[in-house]
Amino acid sequence: MARFIGAALTLCIVTLFAAHGYAGEVRPKFPSDETLTVPSLTLTDEQFLQGNTANGVAVTMTGQLRFPSWNEHLPAVILLHGSNGAANSTPAVRWGEFLNRMGIATFRLDSFSGRGIDQVETDQSRLSSFAQLYDTYRAVDVLAAHPRIDPSRIAVMGFSRGGTAALYTSMRRFQALPWVSKGAYCRTSFVLPCVQHSPH
């Protein structure tokens, strides 16, 4: 009887490890994370507000698409960094990890590096405030075409300057522009920029 129980336990353990691997084993993440390119334009405020994309400067953005540890037709959240750039956006990293644990894919869009900019904290005029908004619409298009992403469940979350872009995506004025993605997605903004006025 003892031998039978021992054999049964051994078979159970072997089957378990064969299916899931040893606890200390490093297994490839599936699906693996991806770096996606997002074709976009650098527009002036006037060009954006007038819907004039003909004279915009073509630019290619990149972003990190991270998946939870299973492969389904997943919802996704686009994470927009603030004035300090994608590399220094701690909130985007932490929210990305949190959302991945919830089973949601995340796409950390970098709106600066493709334009040769590292940050705009010291000079906001280096890039139009609408540039990140235009990038966001183009990122929605790229994600909607991805085979592992559910195009009807794409959300936008932004921080600081990126929070403004996320908030603006919900404005009907901008949604009516001809090049805006028409799919259904939601927006969340965190830590909108503050404007300080001199008392004098």
Tab-separated table of C-alpha atoms in Angstrom:
chain	number	residue	atom	x	y	z
A	1	MET	CA	0.000	0.000	0.000
A	2	ALA	CA	2.831	2.375	0.918
A	3	ARG	CA	4.542	1.634	-2.386
A	4	PHE	CA	1.301	2.354	-4.252
A	5	ILE	CA	0.855	5.695	-2.483
A	6	GLY	CA	4.490	6.616	-3.128
A	7	ALA	CA	4.180	5.764	-6.819
A	8	ALA	CA	0.962	7.759	-7.074
A	9	LEU	CA	2.568	10.809	-5.457
A	10	THR	CA	5.586	10.536	-7.734
A	11	LEU	CA	3.349	10.365	-10.814
A	12	CYS	CA	1.374	13.378	-9.578
A	13	ILE	CA	4.528	15.474	-9.027
A	14	VAL	CA	6.012	14.502	-12.391
A	15	THR	CA	2.756	15.420	-14.136
A	16	LEU	CA	2.573	18.739	-12.299
A	17	PHE	CA	6.152	19.721	-13.159
A	18	ALA	CA	5.735	18.605	-16.746
A	19	ALA	CA	2.753	20.945	-17.106
A	20	HIS	CA	4.037	23.967	-15.180
A	21	GLY	CA	7.832	23.604	-14.815
A	22	TYR	CA	9.900	23.720	-11.670
A	23	ALA	CA	9.399	26.714	-9.401
A	24	GLY	CA	12.945	27.922	-10.012
A	25	GLU	CA	12.905	27.307	-13.761
A	26	VAL	CA	13.110	30.399	-15.969
A	27	ARG	CA	10.550	29.962	-18.715
A	28	PRO	CA	10.041	32.226	-21.734
A	29	LYS	CA	7.176	34.658	-21.217
A	30	PHE	CA	4.190	33.904	-23.411
A	31	PRO	CA	3.124	35.854	-25.204
A	32	SER	CA	6.403	37.726	-25.294
A	33	ASP	CA	6.427	41.513	-25.011
A	34	GLU	CA	6.784	43.514	-28.212
A	35	THR	CA	8.135	46.853	-29.383
A	36	LEU	CA	5.686	48.406	-31.839
A	37	THR	CA	6.195	51.336	-34.178
A	38	VAL	CA	3.547	54.037	-34.503
A	39	PRO	CA	3.630	56.245	-37.622
A	40	SER	CA	2.689	59.770	-36.599
A	41	LEU	CA	3.103	63.444	-37.462
A	42	THR	CA	4.554	66.438	-35.690
A	43	LEU	CA	1.934	69.167	-36.030
A	44	THR	CA	1.796	72.735	-34.823
A	45	ASP	CA	-1.127	73.756	-32.635
A	46	GLU	CA	-2.719	75.501	-35.620
A	47	GLN	CA	-2.317	72.488	-37.909
A	48	PHE	CA	-3.852	70.169	-35.336
A	49	LEU	CA	-6.818	72.406	-34.534
A	50	GLN	CA	-7.530	72.961	-38.227
A	51	GLY	CA	-7.244	69.273	-39.027
A	52	ASN	CA	-4.386	70.052	-41.416
A	53	THR	CA	-2.179	66.968	-41.616
A	54	ALA	CA	-0.903	67.599	-45.140
A	55	ASN	CA	1.943	69.807	-43.916
A	56	GLY	CA	2.861	67.817	-40.811
A	57	VAL	CA	6.333	66.328	-40.393
A	58	ALA	CA	6.323	62.523	-40.552
A	59	VAL	CA	7.808	60.811	-37.515
A	60	THR	CA	7.879	57.258	-36.149
A	61	MET	CA	7.085	56.665	-32.501
A	62	THR	CA	7.770	53.458	-30.596
A	63	GLY	CA	6.102	51.844	-27.631
A	64	GLN	CA	6.402	48.795	-25.394
A	65	LEU	CA	3.484	46.377	-25.618
A	66	ARG	CA	3.384	44.153	-22.540
A	67	PHE	CA	1.071	41.210	-22.107
A	68	PRO	CA	-0.209	39.379	-19.049
A	69	SER	CA	0.847	35.745	-18.776
A	70	TRP	CA	-1.835	34.326	-20.978
A	71	ASN	CA	-2.814	34.589	-24.602
A	72	GLU	CA	-6.313	35.843	-25.324
A	73	HIS	CA	-8.097	38.597	-27.243
A	74	LEU	CA	-7.026	41.088	-24.606
A	75	PRO	CA	-8.141	44.544	-23.509
A	76	ALA	CA	-5.328	47.100	-23.601
A	77	VAL	CA	-4.432	50.410	-21.973
A	78	ILE	CA	-2.225	52.998	-23.691
A	79	LEU	CA	-0.003	54.699	-21.095
A	80	LEU	CA	1.052	58.287	-21.838
A	81	HIS	CA	4.118	59.703	-20.096
A	82	GLY	CA	4.587	63.205	-18.755
A	83	SER	CA	7.060	65.981	-19.538
A	84	ASN	CA	10.026	63.984	-18.223
A	85	GLY	CA	9.697	61.356	-20.966
A	86	ALA	CA	8.857	57.674	-21.182
A	87	ALA	CA	12.136	56.467	-19.656
A	88	ASN	CA	11.472	58.406	-16.450
A	89	SER	CA	7.736	57.838	-16.137
A	90	THR	CA	7.550	55.842	-12.909
A	91	PRO	CA	3.720	56.047	-12.708
A	92	ALA	CA	3.408	54.514	-16.178
A	93	VAL	CA	5.700	51.643	-15.192
A	94	ARG	CA	3.859	50.920	-11.954
A	95	TRP	CA	0.399	51.177	-13.484
A	96	GLY	CA	1.566	48.966	-16.329
A	97	GLU	CA	2.658	46.261	-13.912
A	98	PHE	CA	-0.611	46.548	-11.984
A	99	LEU	CA	-2.735	46.294	-15.135
A	100	ASN	CA	-0.728	43.335	-16.440
A	101	ARG	CA	-1.420	41.482	-13.185
A	102	MET	CA	-5.119	42.142	-13.781
A	103	GLY	CA	-4.901	40.432	-17.177
A	104	ILE	CA	-4.781	43.644	-19.235
A	105	ALA	CA	-2.186	44.378	-21.903
A	106	THR	CA	-0.413	47.749	-21.740
A	107	PHE	CA	1.261	49.908	-24.372
A	108	ARG	CA	3.763	52.493	-23.079
A	109	LEU	CA	3.951	55.012	-25.882
A	110	ASP	CA	7.097	57.141	-26.225
A	111	SER	CA	6.244	60.477	-27.873
A	112	PHE	CA	9.669	62.055	-27.405
A	113	SER	CA	12.513	59.765	-28.529
A	114	GLY	CA	11.344	59.535	-32.145
A	115	ARG	CA	11.477	63.329	-32.299
A	116	GLY	CA	14.950	63.566	-30.767
A	117	ILE	CA	13.582	64.928	-27.479
A	118	ASP	CA	14.407	63.564	-24.040
A	119	GLN	CA	12.206	65.862	-21.936
A	120	VAL	CA	10.200	69.101	-22.122
A	121	GLU	CA	10.103	69.890	-18.407
A	122	THR	CA	12.451	72.829	-18.865
A	123	ASP	CA	10.817	74.070	-22.074
A	124	GLN	CA	7.277	73.019	-22.985
A	125	SER	CA	7.521	74.848	-26.314
A	126	ARG	CA	9.865	72.136	-27.642
A	127	LEU	CA	6.784	70.146	-28.664
A	128	SER	CA	3.180	71.143	-29.302
A	129	SER	CA	0.818	70.124	-26.528
A	130	PHE	CA	-1.336	68.429	-29.185
A	131	ALA	CA	1.457	66.230	-30.542
A	132	GLN	CA	0.960	63.598	-27.857
A	133	LEU	CA	-2.773	63.646	-28.549
A	134	TYR	CA	-2.219	62.940	-32.233
A	135	ASP	CA	0.231	60.158	-31.317
A	136	THR	CA	-2.437	58.620	-29.102
A	137	TYR	CA	-4.960	58.354	-31.922
A	138	ARG	CA	-2.339	56.706	-34.119
A	139	ALA	CA	-1.433	54.278	-31.303
A	140	VAL	CA	-5.097	53.285	-31.031
A	141	ASP	CA	-5.034	52.406	-34.742
A	142	VAL	CA	-1.902	50.266	-34.323
A	143	LEU	CA	-3.268	48.396	-31.294
A	144	ALA	CA	-6.680	47.867	-32.902
A	145	ALA	CA	-4.960	45.999	-35.736
A	146	HIS	CA	-2.926	43.752	-33.407
A	147	PRO	CA	-4.148	40.113	-33.445
A	148	ARG	CA	-3.928	39.724	-29.650
A	149	ILE	CA	-5.771	42.953	-28.799
A	150	ASP	CA	-9.533	43.435	-28.644
A	151	PRO	CA	-10.113	46.656	-30.649
A	152	SER	CA	-13.369	47.351	-28.800
A	153	ARG	CA	-11.580	47.435	-25.415
A	154	ILE	CA	-8.777	49.970	-25.704
A	155	ALA	CA	-8.339	52.594	-22.989
A	156	VAL	CA	-6.025	55.587	-22.607
A	157	MET	CA	-4.363	56.563	-19.327
A	158	GLY	CA	-2.070	59.559	-19.001
A	159	PHE	CA	0.100	61.217	-16.395
A	160	SER	CA	0.847	64.956	-16.106
A	161	ARG	CA	1.277	66.209	-19.695
A	162	GLY	CA	0.097	62.808	-20.865
A	163	GLY	CA	-2.957	63.221	-18.633
A	164	THR	CA	-3.944	66.263	-20.647
A	165	ALA	CA	-3.673	64.269	-23.876
A	166	ALA	CA	-5.767	61.448	-22.404
A	167	LEU	CA	-8.416	63.941	-21.292
A	168	TYR	CA	-8.504	65.665	-24.689
A	169	THR	CA	-9.224	62.376	-26.491
A	170	SER	CA	-12.703	62.489	-24.950
A	171	MET	CA	-13.542	65.942	-26.379
A	172	ARG	CA	-16.130	65.845	-29.162
A	173	ARG	CA	-14.355	68.648	-31.000
A	174	PHE	CA	-11.308	66.452	-31.504
A	175	GLN	CA	-13.282	63.257	-32.066
A	176	ALA	CA	-14.947	64.946	-35.049
A	177	LEU	CA	-11.638	65.462	-36.867
A	178	PRO	CA	-11.411	63.249	-39.978
A	179	TRP	CA	-8.259	61.361	-38.948
A	180	VAL	CA	-9.426	60.423	-35.453
A	181	SER	CA	-9.964	56.746	-34.611
A	182	LYS	CA	-13.678	55.974	-34.414
A	183	GLY	CA	-13.410	52.902	-32.180
A	184	ALA	CA	-14.835	52.843	-28.675
A	185	TYR	CA	-12.280	53.386	-25.929
A	186	CYS	CA	-12.184	55.057	-22.537
A	187	ARG	CA	-9.824	57.637	-21.040
A	188	THR	CA	-8.337	58.239	-17.622
A	189	SER	CA	-6.146	61.190	-16.631
A	190	PHE	CA	-3.841	61.437	-13.627
A	191	VAL	CA	-2.056	64.511	-12.253
A	192	LEU	CA	-2.994	67.149	-14.784
A	193	PRO	CA	-0.442	69.961	-15.145
A	194	CYS	CA	-0.889	72.977	-12.881
A	195	VAL	CA	-0.762	76.518	-14.173
A	196	GLN	CA	0.642	79.059	-11.733
A	197	HIS	CA	-0.253	82.711	-12.080
A	198	SER	CA	1.862	85.510	-10.662
A	199	PRO	CA	-0.030	87.668	-8.144
A	200	HIS	CA	1.450	90.764	-9.796
